[in-house]
mmCIF file of C-alpha atoms in Angstrom:
data_model
loop_
_atom_site.group_PDB
_atom_site.id
_atom_site.type_symbol
_atom_site.label_atom_id
_atom_site.label_comp_id
_atom_site.label_asym_id
_atom_site.label_seq_id
_atom_site.Cartn_x
_atom_site.Cartn_y
_atom_site.Cartn_z
ATOM 1 C CA MET A 1224 -37.931 -20.371 -23.803
ATOM 2 C CA LEU A 1225 -34.941 -20.210 -21.594
ATOM 3 C CA ARG A 1226 -35.281 -22.595 -18.551
ATOM 4 C CA GLY A 1227 -33.215 -21.699 -14.977
ATOM 5 C CA GLY A 1228 -30.384 -23.749 -15.595
ATOM 6 C CA ASP A 1229 -29.857 -21.709 -19.190
ATOM 7 C CA LEU A 1230 -31.049 -18.598 -18.046
ATOM 8 C CA ALA A 1231 -26.790 -18.809 -15.853
ATOM 9 C CA GLN A 1232 -25.208 -19.493 -19.441
ATOM 10 C CA THR A 1233 -27.058 -16.717 -21.598
ATOM 11 C CA ARG A 1234 -25.203 -14.194 -18.609
ATOM 12 C CA ARG A 1235 -21.909 -12.132 -20.273
ATOM 13 C CA THR A 1236 -19.202 -12.602 -18.011
ATOM 14 C CA VAL A 1237 -18.097 -9.287 -16.191
ATOM 15 C CA LYS A 1238 -14.182 -8.427 -16.051
ATOM 16 C CA VAL A 1239 -13.484 -6.749 -13.026
ATOM 17 C CA LEU A 1240 -10.652 -5.498 -11.125
ATOM 18 C CA TYR A 1241 -10.657 -5.452 -7.857
ATOM 19 C CA LEU A 1242 -8.036 -2.913 -5.989
ATOM 20 C CA CYS A 1243 -7.166 -3.671 -2.355
ATOM 21 C CA ASN A 1244 -4.448 -1.803 -0.006
ATOM 22 C CA THR A 1245 -3.711 -4.776 1.668
ATOM 23 C CA SER A 1246 -3.483 -9.195 0.881
ATOM 24 C CA PRO A 1247 -7.141 -10.096 0.486
ATOM 25 C CA LEU A 1248 -5.345 -14.016 0.130
ATOM 26 C CA ARG A 1249 -5.143 -14.906 3.748
ATOM 27 C CA PRO A 1250 -7.702 -13.554 5.885
ATOM 28 C CA ILE A 1251 -5.947 -12.573 9.093
ATOM 29 C CA SER A 1252 -8.768 -10.025 10.296
ATOM 30 C CA GLY A 1253 -12.504 -8.537 10.277
ATOM 31 C CA PHE A 1254 -11.484 -6.325 7.099
ATOM 32 C CA THR A 1255 -9.410 -8.954 5.043
ATOM 33 C CA TYR A 1256 -12.196 -11.773 5.739
ATOM 34 C CA ARG A 1257 -14.219 -9.224 4.665
ATOM 35 C CA ALA A 1258 -12.024 -8.986 1.716
ATOM 36 C CA PHE A 1259 -11.665 -12.296 1.383
ATOM 37 C CA ALA A 1260 -14.885 -13.286 0.966
ATOM 38 C CA THR A 1261 -16.313 -11.082 -1.484
ATOM 39 C CA LEU A 1262 -12.776 -11.552 -4.011
ATOM 40 C CA LYS A 1263 -14.389 -15.605 -3.161
ATOM 41 C CA TRP A 1264 -17.486 -14.816 -4.154
ATOM 42 C CA LEU A 1265 -17.186 -12.395 -7.289
ATOM 43 C CA SER A 1266 -14.724 -14.889 -8.812
ATOM 44 C CA SER A 1267 -16.616 -17.368 -8.873
ATOM 45 C CA HIS A 1268 -18.959 -15.379 -10.740
ATOM 46 C CA GLN A 1269 -17.061 -12.341 -13.370
ATOM 47 C CA THR A 1270 -13.323 -13.022 -14.307
ATOM 48 C CA VAL A 1271 -11.069 -10.917 -11.702
ATOM 49 C CA ASP A 1272 -8.149 -9.530 -11.895
ATOM 50 C CA LEU A 1273 -6.590 -8.868 -8.149
ATOM 51 C CA LEU A 1274 -3.918 -5.659 -7.386
ATOM 52 C CA TYR A 1275 -3.306 -5.244 -4.018
ATOM 53 C CA GLN A 1276 -0.095 -3.504 -1.763
ATOM 54 C CA GLY A 1277 1.722 -6.447 -0.506
ATOM 55 C CA SER A 1278 4.233 -9.525 -1.767
ATOM 56 C CA ASP A 1279 4.321 -12.092 -3.779
ATOM 57 C CA ALA A 1280 4.964 -14.178 -1.210
ATOM 58 C CA GLU A 1281 1.002 -13.270 0.062
ATOM 59 C CA VAL A 1282 -0.184 -14.932 -3.582
ATOM 60 C CA GLU A 1283 2.487 -18.366 -2.000
ATOM 61 C CA SER A 1284 -0.023 -19.036 0.799
ATOM 62 C CA SER A 1285 -2.926 -17.664 -0.374
ATOM 63 C CA MET A 1286 -6.371 -19.405 0.766
ATOM 64 C CA LEU A 1287 -7.848 -19.001 -2.246
ATOM 65 C CA PRO A 1288 -6.868 -21.167 -5.486
ATOM 66 C CA ARG A 1289 -5.229 -19.153 -7.845
ATOM 67 C CA GLU A 1290 -6.954 -20.235 -10.694
ATOM 68 C CA ALA A 1291 -9.959 -18.488 -9.472
ATOM 69 C CA LEU A 1292 -8.505 -15.419 -10.115
ATOM 70 C CA ARG A 1293 -6.751 -14.495 -14.034
ATOM 71 C CA ARG A 1294 -4.089 -12.170 -13.186
ATOM 72 C CA ILE A 1295 -2.815 -10.661 -9.112
ATOM 73 C CA LYS A 1296 -0.494 -8.550 -8.564
ATOM 74 C CA ALA A 1297 1.501 -7.358 -5.339
ATOM 75 C CA VAL A 1298 2.639 -4.194 -5.210
ATOM 76 C CA THR A 1299 4.761 -3.282 -2.296
ATOM 77 C CA PRO A 1300 4.741 0.328 -1.330
ATOM 78 C CA SER A 1301 7.472 2.381 -0.995
ATOM 79 C CA PRO A 1302 7.524 5.293 -0.155
ATOM 80 C CA GLY A 1303 10.125 7.553 0.235
ATOM 81 C CA PHE A 1304 11.300 10.863 3.236
ATOM 82 C CA SER A 1305 9.478 13.038 0.992
ATOM 83 C CA ASP A 1306 6.440 10.903 0.565
ATOM 84 C CA ARG A 1307 6.192 10.742 4.033
ATOM 85 C CA ILE A 1308 7.017 14.453 4.924
ATOM 86 C CA GLY A 1309 4.286 15.403 2.319
ATOM 87 C CA ALA A 1310 1.836 12.631 4.055
ATOM 88 C CA ILE A 1311 2.247 14.656 7.532
ATOM 89 C CA PHE A 1312 1.581 17.566 6.068
ATOM 90 C CA GLY A 1313 -0.908 16.467 3.556
ATOM 91 C CA PRO A 1314 -4.850 17.387 3.373
ATOM 92 C CA ARG A 1315 -5.486 13.687 3.403
ATOM 93 C CA PRO A 1316 -4.920 11.424 6.120
ATOM 94 C CA TYR A 1317 -1.678 9.627 6.891
ATOM 95 C CA HIS A 1318 -2.727 5.892 6.270
ATOM 96 C CA ASN A 1319 -4.733 6.899 2.714
ATOM 97 C CA ALA A 1320 -1.469 9.661 1.475
ATOM 98 C CA LEU A 1321 0.926 6.380 1.968
ATOM 99 C CA ALA A 1322 -1.189 3.900 0.576
ATOM 100 C CA CYS A 1323 -1.429 6.043 -2.914
ATOM 101 C CA ASP A 1324 1.978 6.003 -3.685
ATOM 102 C CA HIS A 1325 3.635 6.367 -6.980
ATOM 103 C CA SER A 1326 4.045 2.782 -7.397
ATOM 104 C CA PHE A 1327 0.096 1.623 -6.688
ATOM 105 C CA TRP A 1328 -0.408 4.385 -9.197
ATOM 106 C CA LEU A 1329 1.278 3.075 -11.958
ATOM 107 C CA ALA A 1330 0.440 -0.481 -11.737
ATOM 108 C CA VAL A 1331 -3.417 0.758 -11.201
ATOM 109 C CA ARG A 1332 -2.815 2.298 -14.861
ATOM 110 C CA GLU A 1333 -1.343 -0.111 -16.157
ATOM 111 C CA PHE A 1334 -3.647 -2.897 -15.543
ATOM 112 C CA ILE A 1335 -6.904 -0.633 -16.593
ATOM 113 C CA GLN A 1336 -4.578 0.261 -19.793
ATOM 114 C CA ASP A 1337 -4.700 -3.599 -20.690
ATOM 115 C CA GLY A 1338 -7.598 -4.752 -19.154
ATOM 116 C CA GLY A 1339 -10.307 -3.719 -20.828
ATOM 117 C CA TYR A 1340 -12.414 -3.888 -17.426
ATOM 118 C CA ASP A 1341 -16.538 -3.641 -17.555
ATOM 119 C CA LEU A 1342 -16.232 -2.754 -13.454
ATOM 120 C CA ILE A 1343 -13.403 -1.574 -10.839
ATOM 121 C CA TRP A 1344 -14.322 -2.584 -7.535
ATOM 122 C CA VAL A 1345 -11.659 -0.661 -5.249
ATOM 123 C CA ASN A 1346 -11.946 -2.307 -1.364
ATOM 124 C CA LYS A 1347 -11.284 0.729 0.810
ATOM 125 C CA THR A 1348 -11.910 4.311 -0.762
ATOM 126 C CA LEU A 1349 -7.939 5.163 -0.275
ATOM 127 C CA HIS A 1350 -7.377 4.574 -4.129
ATOM 128 C CA LEU A 1351 -10.585 6.131 -5.247
ATOM 129 C CA ASP A 1352 -8.186 9.279 -6.193
ATOM 130 C CA VAL A 1353 -5.927 6.805 -7.803
ATOM 131 C CA VAL A 1354 -8.494 5.399 -9.970
ATOM 132 C CA ALA A 1355 -10.469 8.830 -10.661
ATOM 133 C CA GLY A 1356 -8.117 9.995 -13.405
ATOM 134 C CA ILE A 1357 -7.582 7.034 -15.107
ATOM 135 C CA CYS A 1358 -11.002 5.143 -15.267
ATOM 136 C CA LYS A 1359 -12.697 7.025 -17.726
ATOM 137 C CA GLY A 1360 -16.207 5.471 -18.277
ATOM 138 C CA ILE A 1361 -15.305 2.512 -16.314
ATOM 139 C CA PRO A 1362 -18.028 2.249 -13.074
ATOM 140 C CA ILE A 1363 -16.283 1.874 -9.347
ATOM 141 C CA ILE A 1364 -17.699 0.522 -6.782
ATOM 142 C CA ALA A 1365 -16.216 1.968 -3.808
ATOM 143 C CA ASP A 1366 -16.282 -0.701 -0.664
ATOM 144 C CA GLN A 1367 -16.197 1.862 2.183
ATOM 145 C CA HIS A 1368 -16.607 -0.665 5.301
ATOM 146 C CA ALA A 1369 -16.571 -0.160 9.024
ATOM 147 C CA SER A 1370 -14.490 3.376 9.053
ATOM 148 C CA GLU A 1371 -14.830 6.582 10.947
ATOM 149 C CA GLU A 1372 -17.178 9.557 9.310
ATOM 150 C CA THR A 1373 -13.567 11.462 9.022
ATOM 151 C CA VAL A 1374 -12.668 8.411 6.283
ATOM 152 C CA TRP A 1375 -15.674 9.986 3.915
ATOM 153 C CA ASN A 1376 -15.270 13.705 5.309
ATOM 154 C CA ASN A 1377 -11.259 13.709 3.466
#
């Protein structure tokens, strides 16, 4: 018979890939506070890799201890002129199109191929289309919050 403390030891650790369109490591707004709190809770209960759009400097000033995450990678968005024009005239919202640039897509693909993830947590739906074609058979949590109706329609 399992006791309460024994039950926690029998749980399998889930490997989570957490994707974010900005650094959740040092909260400065409502969105980043929520992302930080979610990431902090997840990393205290599961094995979490973080892939976000930003710079490596944000890791140094993180409010979350570095050892809380297994792997961290910052991808600096680098949309070119043609990407910006495509975002203006494309079917998706401008910020959404720019957030899904090719360098981030390549990083997501690399993480998924190397990671053996049980779950992918997409913070905001910006990266759903980046993940959709790559993560065959891996459940996705789309954590969209505080958004206008057009986000869901697009």
